[in-house]
Coordinates of C-alpha atoms and ligand atoms in Angstrom, one line a residue:
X76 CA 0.0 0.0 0.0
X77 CA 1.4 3.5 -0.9
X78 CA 1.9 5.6 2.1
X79 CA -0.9 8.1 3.1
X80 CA 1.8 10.7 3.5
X81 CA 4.9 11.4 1.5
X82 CA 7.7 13.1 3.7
X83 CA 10.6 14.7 2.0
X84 CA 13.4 17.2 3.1
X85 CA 14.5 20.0 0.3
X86 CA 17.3 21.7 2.3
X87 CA 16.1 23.4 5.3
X88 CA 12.4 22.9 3.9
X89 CA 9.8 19.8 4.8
X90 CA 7.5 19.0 2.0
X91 CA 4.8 17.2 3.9
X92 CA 2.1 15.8 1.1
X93 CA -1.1 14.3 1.3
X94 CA -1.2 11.1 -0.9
X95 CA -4.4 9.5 -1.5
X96 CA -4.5 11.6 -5.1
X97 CA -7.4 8.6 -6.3
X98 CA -9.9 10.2 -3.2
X99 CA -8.5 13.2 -3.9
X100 CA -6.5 13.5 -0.8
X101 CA -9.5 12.5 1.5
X102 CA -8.3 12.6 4.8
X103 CA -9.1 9.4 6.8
X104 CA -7.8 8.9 10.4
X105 CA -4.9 6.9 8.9
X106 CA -3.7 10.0 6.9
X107 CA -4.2 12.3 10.2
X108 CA -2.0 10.4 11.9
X109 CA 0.5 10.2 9.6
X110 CA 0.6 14.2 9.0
X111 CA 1.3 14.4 12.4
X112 CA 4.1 11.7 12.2
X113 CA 5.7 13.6 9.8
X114 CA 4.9 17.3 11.7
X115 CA 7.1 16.2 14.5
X116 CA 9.9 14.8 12.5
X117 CA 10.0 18.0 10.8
X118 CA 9.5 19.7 14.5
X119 CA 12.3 17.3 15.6
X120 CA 14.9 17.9 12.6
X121 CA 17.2 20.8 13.7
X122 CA 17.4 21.5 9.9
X123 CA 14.2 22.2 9.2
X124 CA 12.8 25.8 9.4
X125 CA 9.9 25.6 7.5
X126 CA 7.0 23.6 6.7
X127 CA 5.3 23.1 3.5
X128 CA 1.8 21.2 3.1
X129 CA 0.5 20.1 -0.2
X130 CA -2.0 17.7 -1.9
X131 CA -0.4 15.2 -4.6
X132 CA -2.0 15.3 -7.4
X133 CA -5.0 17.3 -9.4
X134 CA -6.3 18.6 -6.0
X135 CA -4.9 19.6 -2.5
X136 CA -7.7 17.8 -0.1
X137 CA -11.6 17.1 -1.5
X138 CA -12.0 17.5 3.1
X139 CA -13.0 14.4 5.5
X140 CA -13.3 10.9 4.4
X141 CA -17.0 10.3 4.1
X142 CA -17.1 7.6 2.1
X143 CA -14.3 5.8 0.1
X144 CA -12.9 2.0 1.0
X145 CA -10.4 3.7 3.2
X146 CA -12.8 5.3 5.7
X147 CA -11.6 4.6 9.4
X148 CA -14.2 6.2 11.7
X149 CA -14.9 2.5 13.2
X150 CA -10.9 1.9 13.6
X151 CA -9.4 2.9 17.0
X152 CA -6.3 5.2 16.8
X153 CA -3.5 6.7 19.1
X154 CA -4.8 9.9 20.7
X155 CA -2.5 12.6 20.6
X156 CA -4.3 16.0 20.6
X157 CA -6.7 15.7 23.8
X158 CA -6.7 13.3 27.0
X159 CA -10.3 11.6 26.4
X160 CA -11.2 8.3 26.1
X161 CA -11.2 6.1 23.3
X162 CA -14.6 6.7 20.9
X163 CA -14.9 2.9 19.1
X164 CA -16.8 1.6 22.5
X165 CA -19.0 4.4 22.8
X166 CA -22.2 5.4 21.1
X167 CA -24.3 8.6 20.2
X168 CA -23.1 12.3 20.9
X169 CA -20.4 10.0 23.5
X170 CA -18.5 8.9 20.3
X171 CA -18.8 11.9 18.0
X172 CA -17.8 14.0 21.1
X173 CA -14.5 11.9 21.9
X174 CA -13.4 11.2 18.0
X175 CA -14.2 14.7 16.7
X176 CA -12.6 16.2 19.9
X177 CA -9.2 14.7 19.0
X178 CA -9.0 14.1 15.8
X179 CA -10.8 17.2 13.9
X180 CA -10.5 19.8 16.3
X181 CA -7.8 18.8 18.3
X182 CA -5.2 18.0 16.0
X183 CA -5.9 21.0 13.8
X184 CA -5.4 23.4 17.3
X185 CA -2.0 20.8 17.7
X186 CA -1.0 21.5 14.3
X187 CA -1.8 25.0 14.0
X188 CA 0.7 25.5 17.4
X189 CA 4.0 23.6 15.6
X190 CA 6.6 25.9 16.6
X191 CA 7.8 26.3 13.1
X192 CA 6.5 28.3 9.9
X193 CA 4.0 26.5 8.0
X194 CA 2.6 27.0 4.7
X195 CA -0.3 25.3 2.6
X196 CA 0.2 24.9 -1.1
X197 CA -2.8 24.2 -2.7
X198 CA -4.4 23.7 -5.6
X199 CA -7.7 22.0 -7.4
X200 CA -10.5 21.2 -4.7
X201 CA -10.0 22.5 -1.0
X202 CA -13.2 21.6 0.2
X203 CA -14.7 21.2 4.0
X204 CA -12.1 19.2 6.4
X205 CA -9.6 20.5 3.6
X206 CA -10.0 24.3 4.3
X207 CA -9.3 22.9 8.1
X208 CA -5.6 21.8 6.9
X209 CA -5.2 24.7 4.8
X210 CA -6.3 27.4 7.7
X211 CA -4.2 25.8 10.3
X212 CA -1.0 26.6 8.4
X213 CA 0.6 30.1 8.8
X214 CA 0.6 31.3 5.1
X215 CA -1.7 29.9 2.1
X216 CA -0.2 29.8 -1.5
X217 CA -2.6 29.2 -3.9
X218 CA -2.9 28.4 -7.6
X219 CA -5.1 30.2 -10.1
X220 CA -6.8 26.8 -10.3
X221 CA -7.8 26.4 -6.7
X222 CA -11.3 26.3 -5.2
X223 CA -12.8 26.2 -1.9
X224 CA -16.2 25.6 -0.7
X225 CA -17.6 24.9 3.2
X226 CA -21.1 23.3 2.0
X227 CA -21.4 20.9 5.2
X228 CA -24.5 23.4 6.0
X229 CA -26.7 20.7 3.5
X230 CA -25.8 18.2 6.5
X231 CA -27.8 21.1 8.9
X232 CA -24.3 21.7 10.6
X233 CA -23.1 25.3 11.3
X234 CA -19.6 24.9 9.4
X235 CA -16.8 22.2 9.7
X236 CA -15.2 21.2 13.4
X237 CA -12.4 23.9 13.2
X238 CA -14.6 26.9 12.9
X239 CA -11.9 29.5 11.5
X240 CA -14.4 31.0 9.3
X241 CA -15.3 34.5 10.7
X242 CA -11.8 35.1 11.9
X243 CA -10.0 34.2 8.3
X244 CA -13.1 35.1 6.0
X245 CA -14.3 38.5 8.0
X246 CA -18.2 37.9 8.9
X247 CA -19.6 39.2 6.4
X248 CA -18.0 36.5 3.9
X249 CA -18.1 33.9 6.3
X250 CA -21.8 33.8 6.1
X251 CA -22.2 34.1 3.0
X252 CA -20.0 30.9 1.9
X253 CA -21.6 29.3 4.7
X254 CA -25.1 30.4 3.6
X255 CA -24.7 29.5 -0.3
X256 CA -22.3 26.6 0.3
X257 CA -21.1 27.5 -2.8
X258 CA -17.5 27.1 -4.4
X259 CA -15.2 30.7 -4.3
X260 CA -12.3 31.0 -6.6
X261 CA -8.2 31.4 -5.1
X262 CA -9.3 35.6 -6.5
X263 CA -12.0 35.3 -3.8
X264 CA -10.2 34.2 -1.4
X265 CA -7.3 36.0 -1.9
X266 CA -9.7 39.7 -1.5
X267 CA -11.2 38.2 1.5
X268 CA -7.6 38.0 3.3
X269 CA -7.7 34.1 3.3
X270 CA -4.2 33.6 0.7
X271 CA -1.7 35.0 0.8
X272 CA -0.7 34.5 -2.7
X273 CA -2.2 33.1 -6.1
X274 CA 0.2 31.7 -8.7
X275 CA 0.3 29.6 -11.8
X276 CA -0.5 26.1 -11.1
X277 CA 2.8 25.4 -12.8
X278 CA 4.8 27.2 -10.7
X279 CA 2.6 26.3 -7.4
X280 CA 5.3 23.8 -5.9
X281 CA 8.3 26.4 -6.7
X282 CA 7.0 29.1 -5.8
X283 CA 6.1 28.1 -2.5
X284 CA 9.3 26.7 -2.3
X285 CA 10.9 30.1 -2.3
X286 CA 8.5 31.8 0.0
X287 CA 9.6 29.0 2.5
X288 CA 13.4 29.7 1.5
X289 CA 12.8 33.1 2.2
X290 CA 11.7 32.6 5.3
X291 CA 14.1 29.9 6.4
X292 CA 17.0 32.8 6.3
X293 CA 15.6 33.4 9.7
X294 CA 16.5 32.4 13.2
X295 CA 14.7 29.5 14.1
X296 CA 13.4 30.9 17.8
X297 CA 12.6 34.2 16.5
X298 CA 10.0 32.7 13.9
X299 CA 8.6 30.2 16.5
X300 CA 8.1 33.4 19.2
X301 CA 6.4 35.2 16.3
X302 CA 4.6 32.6 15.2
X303 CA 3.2 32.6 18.9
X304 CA 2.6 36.5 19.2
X305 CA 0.1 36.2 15.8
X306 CA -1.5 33.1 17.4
X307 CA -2.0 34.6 20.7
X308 CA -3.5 37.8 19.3
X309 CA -5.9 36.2 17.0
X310 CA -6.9 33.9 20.3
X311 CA -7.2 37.6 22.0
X312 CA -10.0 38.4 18.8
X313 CA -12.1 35.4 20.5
X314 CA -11.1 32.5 17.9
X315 CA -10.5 30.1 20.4
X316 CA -13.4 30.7 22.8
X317 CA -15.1 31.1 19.7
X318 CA -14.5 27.8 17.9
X319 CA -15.2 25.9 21.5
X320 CA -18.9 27.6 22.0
X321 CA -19.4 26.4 18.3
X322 CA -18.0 23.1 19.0
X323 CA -21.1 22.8 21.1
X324 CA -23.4 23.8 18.6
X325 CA -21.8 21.6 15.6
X326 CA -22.1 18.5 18.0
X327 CA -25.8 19.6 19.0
X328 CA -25.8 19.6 15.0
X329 CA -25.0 16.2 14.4
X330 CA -27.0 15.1 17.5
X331 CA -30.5 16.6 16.4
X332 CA -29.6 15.2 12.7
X333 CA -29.0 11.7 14.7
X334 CA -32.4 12.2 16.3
X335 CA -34.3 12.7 13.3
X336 CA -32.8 11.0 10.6
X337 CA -32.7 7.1 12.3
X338 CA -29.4 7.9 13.6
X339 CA -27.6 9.5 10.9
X340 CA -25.4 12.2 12.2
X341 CA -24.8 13.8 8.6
X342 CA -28.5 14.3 8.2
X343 CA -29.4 12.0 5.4
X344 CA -25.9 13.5 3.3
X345 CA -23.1 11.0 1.7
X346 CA -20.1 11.5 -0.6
X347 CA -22.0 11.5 -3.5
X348 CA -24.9 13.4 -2.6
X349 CA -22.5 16.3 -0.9
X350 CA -20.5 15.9 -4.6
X351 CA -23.8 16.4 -6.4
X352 CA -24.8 19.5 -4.9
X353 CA -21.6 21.0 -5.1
X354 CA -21.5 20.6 -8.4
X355 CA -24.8 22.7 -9.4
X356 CA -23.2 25.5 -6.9
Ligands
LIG81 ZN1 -18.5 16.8 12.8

């Protein structure tokens, strides 16, 4: 089996890539926990000063794993973000609460603290769980190509686990990508303050390269203390008090879906269904 997630050094750069390019980069459990294998060997390798995320393939990440052969939600894992008990023994809002808590929302708050420079190249589909990955990392380079879309409001639930989207969209835009579901363009994005730059898809993997080459020239502490400063303000503008009260309301979410639709916590919604839609918007 071809691994989940390729690791490779490129001087004092990690290229960390998702590669499940036949699901389009879904990301099971398995490939969760082997981005964060490779996160802390890059965190652990004195010669790495940057970070670089990116999707093998025609598309960075088409979000969680909802429904290829590779789906793990039944399969226990190691725990790593949050000390809470194991989900695959528990039923209801019991097992959405543990699994979700560690791995969608805790390992995106674990990853988004790595104590070096991170940056998300992406191109194709960044959809759902995807715009998770991309948001944790410090700077997003785009290409002209990419798209993004947050439509999990079809499943009646307020926005995926890691609820970034007011503080990285503004309001105003947040709602409406939320409200419309619809797909916005790297152009979008890139006005709304979510990139930080758009270039040709050709050049995506270079050109990121060299941001991160820039940014390598400098000292190692002084990146990972102001890496900490941005984090801690943003936490100051209520984004993690924020994405805990609408924790509550996501899980409430998935429990009234559970209640009404014979137990189905994504309210009736599949891969193909989700796919469907998004391809009218
Ligand atoms: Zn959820």
């Amino acid at each position: 089996m071809a691994e989940v997630v390729r690791y490779e050094r490129r001087g004092p750069v990690a290229l960390v890539t998702m590669n499940r390019p036949e699901y389009r980069n879904a990301q099971n459990s398995a490939m969760t926990y082997a981005l964060d294998e490779a996160f802390t060997r890059a965190v652990d390798d004195n010669e790495v000063k940057v970070i670089v995320l990116a999707g093998a393939g025609k598309h960075f990440s088409a979000g969680h794993d909802i429904g290829t052969p590779g789906r793990d939600v039944d399969v226990p894992f190691d725990r790593k973000a949050v000390l809470w008990w194991d989900h695959t023994d528990k039923e209801g809002g019991d097992l959405r609460f543990a699994r979700e808590s560690e791995v969608y929302l805790g390992m995106c708050r674990r990853w988004r603290e790595i104590p070096k420079p991170t940056i998300a190249s992406v191109q194709g589909a960044c959809i759902a769980g995807a715009l998770m990955l991309a948001w944790v990392c410090d700077l997003i380079v785009a290409s002209d190509d990419a798209f993004f879309a947050d439509p999990v409001v079809r499943m009646g639930i307020p926005g995926v686990e890691y609820f970034a989207h007011p503080w990285v969209l503004g309001p105003r835009a947040a709602k409406e990508v939320l409200f419309t579901g619809e797909r916005f363009t790297a152009q979008q994005a890139k006005e709304w303050g979510m990139l930080n730059r758009i270039v040709p898809r050709a050049d995506l993997e270079s050109e990121t390269l060299a941001l991160a080459e820039k940014i390598a020239e400098m000292p190692r502490f002084g990146l990972a203390l102001t890496k900490k400063a941005v984090n801690q303000a943003e936490d100051l503008m209520g984004m993690r008090a924020g994405m805990d009260s609408v924790f509550g309301l996501h899980h409430f979410a998935h429990a009234h879906n559970a209640e009404v639709s014979g137990g189905d916590s994504l309210g009736g919604q599949d891969a193909r269904s989700m796919r469907d839609a998004n391809r009218k918007s």
